[in-house]
mmCIF file with all atom_site columns, C-alpha atoms in Angstrom:
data_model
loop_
_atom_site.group_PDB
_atom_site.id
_atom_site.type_symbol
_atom_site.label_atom_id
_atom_site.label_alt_id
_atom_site.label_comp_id
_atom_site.label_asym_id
_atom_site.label_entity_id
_atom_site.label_seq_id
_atom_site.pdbx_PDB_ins_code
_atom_site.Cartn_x
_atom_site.Cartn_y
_atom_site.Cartn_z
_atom_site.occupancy
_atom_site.B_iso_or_equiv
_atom_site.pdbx_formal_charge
_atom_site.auth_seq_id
_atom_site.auth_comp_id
_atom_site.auth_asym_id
_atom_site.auth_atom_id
_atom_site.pdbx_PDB_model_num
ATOM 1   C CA . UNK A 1 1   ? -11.742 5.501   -25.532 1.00 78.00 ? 1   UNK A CA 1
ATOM 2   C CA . UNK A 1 2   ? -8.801  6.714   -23.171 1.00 88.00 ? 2   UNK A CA 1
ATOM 3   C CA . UNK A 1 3   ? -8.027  5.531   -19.894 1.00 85.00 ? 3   UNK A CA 1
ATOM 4   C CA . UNK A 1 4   ? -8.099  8.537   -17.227 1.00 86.00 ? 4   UNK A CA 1
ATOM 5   C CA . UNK A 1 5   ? -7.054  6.776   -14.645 1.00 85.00 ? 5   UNK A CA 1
ATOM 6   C CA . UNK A 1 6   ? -6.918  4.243   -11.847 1.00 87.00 ? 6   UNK A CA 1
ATOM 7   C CA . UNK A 1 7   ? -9.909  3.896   -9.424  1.00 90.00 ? 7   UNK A CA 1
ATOM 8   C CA . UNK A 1 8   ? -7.964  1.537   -6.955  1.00 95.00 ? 8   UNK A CA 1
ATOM 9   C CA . UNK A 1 9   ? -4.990  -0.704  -6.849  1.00 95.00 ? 9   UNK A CA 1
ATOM 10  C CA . UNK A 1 10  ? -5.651  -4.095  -5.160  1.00 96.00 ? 10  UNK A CA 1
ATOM 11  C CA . UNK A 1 11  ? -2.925  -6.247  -3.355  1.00 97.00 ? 11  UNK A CA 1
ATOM 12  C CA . UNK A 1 12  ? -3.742  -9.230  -1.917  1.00 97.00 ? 12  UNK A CA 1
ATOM 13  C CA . UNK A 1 13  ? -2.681  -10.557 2.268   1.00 98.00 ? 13  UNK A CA 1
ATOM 14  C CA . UNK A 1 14  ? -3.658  -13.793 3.872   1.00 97.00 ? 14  UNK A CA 1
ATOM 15  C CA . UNK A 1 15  ? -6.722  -15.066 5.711   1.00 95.00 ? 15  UNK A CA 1
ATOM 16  C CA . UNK A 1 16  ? -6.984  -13.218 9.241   1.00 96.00 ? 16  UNK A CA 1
ATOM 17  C CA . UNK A 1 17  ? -4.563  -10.468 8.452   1.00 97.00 ? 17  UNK A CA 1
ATOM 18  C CA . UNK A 1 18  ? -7.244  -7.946  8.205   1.00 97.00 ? 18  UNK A CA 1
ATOM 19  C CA . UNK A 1 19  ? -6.393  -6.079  11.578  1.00 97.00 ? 19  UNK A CA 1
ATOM 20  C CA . UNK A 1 20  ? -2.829  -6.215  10.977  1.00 98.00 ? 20  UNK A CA 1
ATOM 21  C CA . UNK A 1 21  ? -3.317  -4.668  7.463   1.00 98.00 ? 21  UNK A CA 1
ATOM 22  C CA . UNK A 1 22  ? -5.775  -2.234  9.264   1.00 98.00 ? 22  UNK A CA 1
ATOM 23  C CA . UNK A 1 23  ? -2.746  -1.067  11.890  1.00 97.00 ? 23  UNK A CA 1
ATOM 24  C CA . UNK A 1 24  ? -0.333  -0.763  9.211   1.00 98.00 ? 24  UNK A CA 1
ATOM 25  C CA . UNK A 1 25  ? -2.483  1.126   6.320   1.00 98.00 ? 25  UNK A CA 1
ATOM 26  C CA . UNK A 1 26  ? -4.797  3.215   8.408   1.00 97.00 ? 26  UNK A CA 1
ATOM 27  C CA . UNK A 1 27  ? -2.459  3.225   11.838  1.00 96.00 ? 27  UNK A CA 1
ATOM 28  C CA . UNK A 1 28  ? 1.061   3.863   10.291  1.00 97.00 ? 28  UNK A CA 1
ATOM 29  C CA . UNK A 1 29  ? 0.321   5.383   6.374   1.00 96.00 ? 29  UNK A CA 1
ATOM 30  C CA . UNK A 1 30  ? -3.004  7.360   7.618   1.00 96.00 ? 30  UNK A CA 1
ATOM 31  C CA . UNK A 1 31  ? -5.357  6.078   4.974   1.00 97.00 ? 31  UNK A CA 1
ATOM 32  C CA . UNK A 1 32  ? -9.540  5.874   6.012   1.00 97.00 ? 32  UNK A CA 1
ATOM 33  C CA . UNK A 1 33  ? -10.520 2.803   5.897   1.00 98.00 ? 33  UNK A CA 1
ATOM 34  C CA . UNK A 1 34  ? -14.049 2.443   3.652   1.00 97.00 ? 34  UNK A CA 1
ATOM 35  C CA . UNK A 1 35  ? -16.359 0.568   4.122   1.00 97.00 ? 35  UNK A CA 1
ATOM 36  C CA . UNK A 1 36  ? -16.599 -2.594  1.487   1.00 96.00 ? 36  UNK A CA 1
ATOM 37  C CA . UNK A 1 37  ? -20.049 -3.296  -0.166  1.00 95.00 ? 37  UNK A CA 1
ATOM 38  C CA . UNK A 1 38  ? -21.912 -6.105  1.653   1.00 94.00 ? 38  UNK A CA 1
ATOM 39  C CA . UNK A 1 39  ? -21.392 -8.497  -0.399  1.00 94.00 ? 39  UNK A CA 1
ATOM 40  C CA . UNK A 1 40  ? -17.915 -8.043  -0.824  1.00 95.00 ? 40  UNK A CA 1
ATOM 41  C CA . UNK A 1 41  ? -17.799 -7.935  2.732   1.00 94.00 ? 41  UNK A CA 1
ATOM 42  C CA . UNK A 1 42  ? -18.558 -11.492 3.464   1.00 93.00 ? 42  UNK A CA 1
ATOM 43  C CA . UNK A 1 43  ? -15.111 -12.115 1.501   1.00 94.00 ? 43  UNK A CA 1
ATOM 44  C CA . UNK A 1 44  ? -13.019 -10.798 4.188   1.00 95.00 ? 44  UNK A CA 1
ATOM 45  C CA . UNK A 1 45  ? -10.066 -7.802  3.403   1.00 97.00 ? 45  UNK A CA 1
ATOM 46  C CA . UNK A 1 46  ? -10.536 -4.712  3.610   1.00 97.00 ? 46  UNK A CA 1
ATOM 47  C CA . UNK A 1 47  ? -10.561 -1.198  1.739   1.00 98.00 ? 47  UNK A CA 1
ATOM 48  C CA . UNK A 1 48  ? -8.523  2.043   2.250   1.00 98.00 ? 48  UNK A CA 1
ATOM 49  C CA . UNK A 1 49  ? -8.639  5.814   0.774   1.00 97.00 ? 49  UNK A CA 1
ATOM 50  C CA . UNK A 1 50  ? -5.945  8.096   0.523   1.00 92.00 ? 50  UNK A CA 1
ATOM 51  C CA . UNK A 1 51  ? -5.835  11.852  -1.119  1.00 89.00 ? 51  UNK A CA 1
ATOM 52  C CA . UNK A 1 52  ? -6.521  10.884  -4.462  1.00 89.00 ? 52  UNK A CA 1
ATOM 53  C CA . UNK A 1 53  ? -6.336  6.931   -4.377  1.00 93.00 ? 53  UNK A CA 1
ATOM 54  C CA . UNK A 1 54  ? -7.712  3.728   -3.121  1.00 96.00 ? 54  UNK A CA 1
ATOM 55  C CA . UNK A 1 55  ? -6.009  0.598   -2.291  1.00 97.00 ? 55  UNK A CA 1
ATOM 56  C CA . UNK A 1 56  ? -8.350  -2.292  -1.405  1.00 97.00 ? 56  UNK A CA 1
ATOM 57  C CA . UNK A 1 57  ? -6.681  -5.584  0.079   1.00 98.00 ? 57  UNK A CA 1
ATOM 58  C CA . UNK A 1 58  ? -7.790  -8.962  -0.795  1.00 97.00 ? 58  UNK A CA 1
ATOM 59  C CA . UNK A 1 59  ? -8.273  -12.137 0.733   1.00 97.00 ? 59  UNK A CA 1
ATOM 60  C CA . UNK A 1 60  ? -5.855  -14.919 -0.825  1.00 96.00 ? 60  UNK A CA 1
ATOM 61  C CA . UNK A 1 61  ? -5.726  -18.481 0.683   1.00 94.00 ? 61  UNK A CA 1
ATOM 62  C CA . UNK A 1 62  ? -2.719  -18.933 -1.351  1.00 96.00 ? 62  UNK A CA 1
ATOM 63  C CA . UNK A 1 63  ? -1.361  -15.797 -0.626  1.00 96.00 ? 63  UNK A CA 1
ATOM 64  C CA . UNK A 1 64  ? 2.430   -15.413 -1.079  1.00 96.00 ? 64  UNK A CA 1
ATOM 65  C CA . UNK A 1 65  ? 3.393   -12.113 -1.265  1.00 95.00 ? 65  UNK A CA 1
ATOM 66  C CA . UNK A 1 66  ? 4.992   -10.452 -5.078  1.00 94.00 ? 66  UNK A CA 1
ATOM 67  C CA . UNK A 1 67  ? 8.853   -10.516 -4.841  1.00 92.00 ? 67  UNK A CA 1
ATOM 68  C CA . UNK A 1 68  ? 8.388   -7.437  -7.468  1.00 95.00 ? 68  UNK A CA 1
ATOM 69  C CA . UNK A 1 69  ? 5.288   -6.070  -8.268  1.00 95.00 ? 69  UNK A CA 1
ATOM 70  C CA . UNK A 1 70  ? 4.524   -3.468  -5.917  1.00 96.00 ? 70  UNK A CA 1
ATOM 71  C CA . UNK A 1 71  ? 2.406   -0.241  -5.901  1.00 95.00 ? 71  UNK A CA 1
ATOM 72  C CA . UNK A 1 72  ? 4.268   3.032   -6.005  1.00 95.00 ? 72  UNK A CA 1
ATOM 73  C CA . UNK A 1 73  ? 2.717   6.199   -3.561  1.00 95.00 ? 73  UNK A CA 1
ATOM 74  C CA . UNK A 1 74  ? 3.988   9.746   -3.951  1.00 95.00 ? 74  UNK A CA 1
ATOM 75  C CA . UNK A 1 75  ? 4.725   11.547  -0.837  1.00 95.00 ? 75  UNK A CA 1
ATOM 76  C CA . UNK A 1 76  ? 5.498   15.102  0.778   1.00 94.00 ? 76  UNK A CA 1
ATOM 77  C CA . UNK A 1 77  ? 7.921   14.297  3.803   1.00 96.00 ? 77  UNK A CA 1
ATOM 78  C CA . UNK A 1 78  ? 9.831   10.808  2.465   1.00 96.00 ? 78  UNK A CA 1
ATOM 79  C CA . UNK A 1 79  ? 11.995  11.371  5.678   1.00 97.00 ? 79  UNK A CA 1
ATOM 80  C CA . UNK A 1 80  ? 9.129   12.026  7.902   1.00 97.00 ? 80  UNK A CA 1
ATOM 81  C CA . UNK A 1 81  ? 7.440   8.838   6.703   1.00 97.00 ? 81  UNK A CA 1
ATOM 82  C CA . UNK A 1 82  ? 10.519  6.341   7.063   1.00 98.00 ? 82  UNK A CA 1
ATOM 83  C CA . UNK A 1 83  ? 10.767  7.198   10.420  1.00 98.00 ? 83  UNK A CA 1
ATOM 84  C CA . UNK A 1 84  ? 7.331   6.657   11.166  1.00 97.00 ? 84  UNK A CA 1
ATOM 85  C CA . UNK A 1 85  ? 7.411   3.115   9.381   1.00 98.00 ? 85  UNK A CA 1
ATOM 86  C CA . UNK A 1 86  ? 10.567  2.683   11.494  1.00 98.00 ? 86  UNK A CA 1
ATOM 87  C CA . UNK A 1 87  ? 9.326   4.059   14.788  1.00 97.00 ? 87  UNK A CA 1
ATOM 88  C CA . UNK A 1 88  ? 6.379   1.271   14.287  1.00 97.00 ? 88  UNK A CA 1
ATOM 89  C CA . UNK A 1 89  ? 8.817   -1.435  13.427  1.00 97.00 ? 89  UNK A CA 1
ATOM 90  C CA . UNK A 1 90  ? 8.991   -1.476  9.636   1.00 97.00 ? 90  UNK A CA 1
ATOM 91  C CA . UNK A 1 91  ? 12.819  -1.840  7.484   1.00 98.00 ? 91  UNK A CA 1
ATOM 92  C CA . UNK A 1 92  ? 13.024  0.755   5.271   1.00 98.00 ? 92  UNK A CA 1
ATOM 93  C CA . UNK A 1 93  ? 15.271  0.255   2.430   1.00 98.00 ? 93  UNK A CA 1
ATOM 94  C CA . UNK A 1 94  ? 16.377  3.269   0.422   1.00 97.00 ? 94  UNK A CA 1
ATOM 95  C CA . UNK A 1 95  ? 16.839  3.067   -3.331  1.00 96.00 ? 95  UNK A CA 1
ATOM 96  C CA . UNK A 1 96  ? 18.836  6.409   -5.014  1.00 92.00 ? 96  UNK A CA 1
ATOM 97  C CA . UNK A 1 97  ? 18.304  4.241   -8.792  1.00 96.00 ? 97  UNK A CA 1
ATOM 98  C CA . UNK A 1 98  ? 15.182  6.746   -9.945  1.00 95.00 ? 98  UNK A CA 1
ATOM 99  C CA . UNK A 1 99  ? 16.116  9.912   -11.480 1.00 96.00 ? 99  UNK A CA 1
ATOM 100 C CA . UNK A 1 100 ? 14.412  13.068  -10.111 1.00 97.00 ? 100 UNK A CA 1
ATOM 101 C CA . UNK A 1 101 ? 13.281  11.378  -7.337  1.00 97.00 ? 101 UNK A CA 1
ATOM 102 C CA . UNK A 1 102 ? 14.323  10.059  -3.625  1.00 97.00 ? 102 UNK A CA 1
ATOM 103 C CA . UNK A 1 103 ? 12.541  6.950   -3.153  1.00 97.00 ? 103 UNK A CA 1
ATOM 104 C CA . UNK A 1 104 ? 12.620  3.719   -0.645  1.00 98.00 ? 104 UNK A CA 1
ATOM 105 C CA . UNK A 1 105 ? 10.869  0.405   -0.130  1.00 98.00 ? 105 UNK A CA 1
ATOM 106 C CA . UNK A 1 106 ? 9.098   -1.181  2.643   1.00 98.00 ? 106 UNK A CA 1
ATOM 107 C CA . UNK A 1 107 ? 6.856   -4.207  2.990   1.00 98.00 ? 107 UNK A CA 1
ATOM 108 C CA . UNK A 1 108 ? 2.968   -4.189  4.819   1.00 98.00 ? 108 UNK A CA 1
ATOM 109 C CA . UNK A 1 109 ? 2.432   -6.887  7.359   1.00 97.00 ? 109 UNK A CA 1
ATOM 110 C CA . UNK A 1 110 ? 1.680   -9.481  4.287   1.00 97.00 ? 110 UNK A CA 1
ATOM 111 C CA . UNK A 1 111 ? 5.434   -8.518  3.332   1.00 98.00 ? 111 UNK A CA 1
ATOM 112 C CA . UNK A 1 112 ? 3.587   -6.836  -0.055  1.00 98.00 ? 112 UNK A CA 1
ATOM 113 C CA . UNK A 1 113 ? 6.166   -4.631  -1.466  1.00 97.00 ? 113 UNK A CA 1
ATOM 114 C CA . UNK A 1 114 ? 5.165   -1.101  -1.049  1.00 97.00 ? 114 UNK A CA 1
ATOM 115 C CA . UNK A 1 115 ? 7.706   2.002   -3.031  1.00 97.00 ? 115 UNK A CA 1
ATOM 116 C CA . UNK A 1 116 ? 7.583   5.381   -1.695  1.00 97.00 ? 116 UNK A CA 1
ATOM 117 C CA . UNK A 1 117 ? 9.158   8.193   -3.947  1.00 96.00 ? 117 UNK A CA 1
ATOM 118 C CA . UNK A 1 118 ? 9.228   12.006  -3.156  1.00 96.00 ? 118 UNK A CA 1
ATOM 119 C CA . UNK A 1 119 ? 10.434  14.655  -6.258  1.00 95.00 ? 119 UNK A CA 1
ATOM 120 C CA . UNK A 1 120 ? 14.389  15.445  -5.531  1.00 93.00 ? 120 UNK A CA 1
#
């Protein structure tokens, strides 16, 4: 057996956030939302597809978001995208600590940790 990779990355938000996580991930990033299986559905979140990945959000009622744990995106225009996040209201904070890389943090609506990295 060998692992070839991931099919999605959930992170989880609270009750009702759904069209605030909808604004940032689809609105701001650019991912298609998907739709959810039925019966997943009826659980509330919601599911997004970007080239080549997935992230699907989760419905927590004890949601508090990860001080740490975060999932990582590669991009093509690092600058291009921290102005966007800032243009729609989001801190970006800029990390130089990876080598070969330029890379910054922001947080979604649900203040999940999000990392953004672009090849130096």
């Amino acid at each position: 057996m060998a692992i070839k990779g991931y099919h999605h990355v959930q992170i989880a938000a609270p009750a009702g956030s759904e069209d605030a996580m909808r604004g940032f991930y689809s609105g701001v990033l650019g991912f298609e939302e998907i739709p959810k299986p039925e019966k997943l559905a009826k659980r509330g979140g919601a599911w997004f597809r970007g080239p080549g990945l997935e992230l699907h959000v989760g419905i927590d009622a004890e949601f508090r978001a990860p001080k740490k744990a975060h999932p990582a995106f590669l991009v093509d225009d690092l600058d291009g995208l921290a102005d966007r996040l800032r243009a729609a209201g989001h801190e970006v904070i800029p990390d130089g600590l990876f080598p070969g890389y330029r890379r910054f943090y922001a947080a979604d609506p649900a203040g999940n940790r999000l990392e953004f990295l672009e090849p130096a």
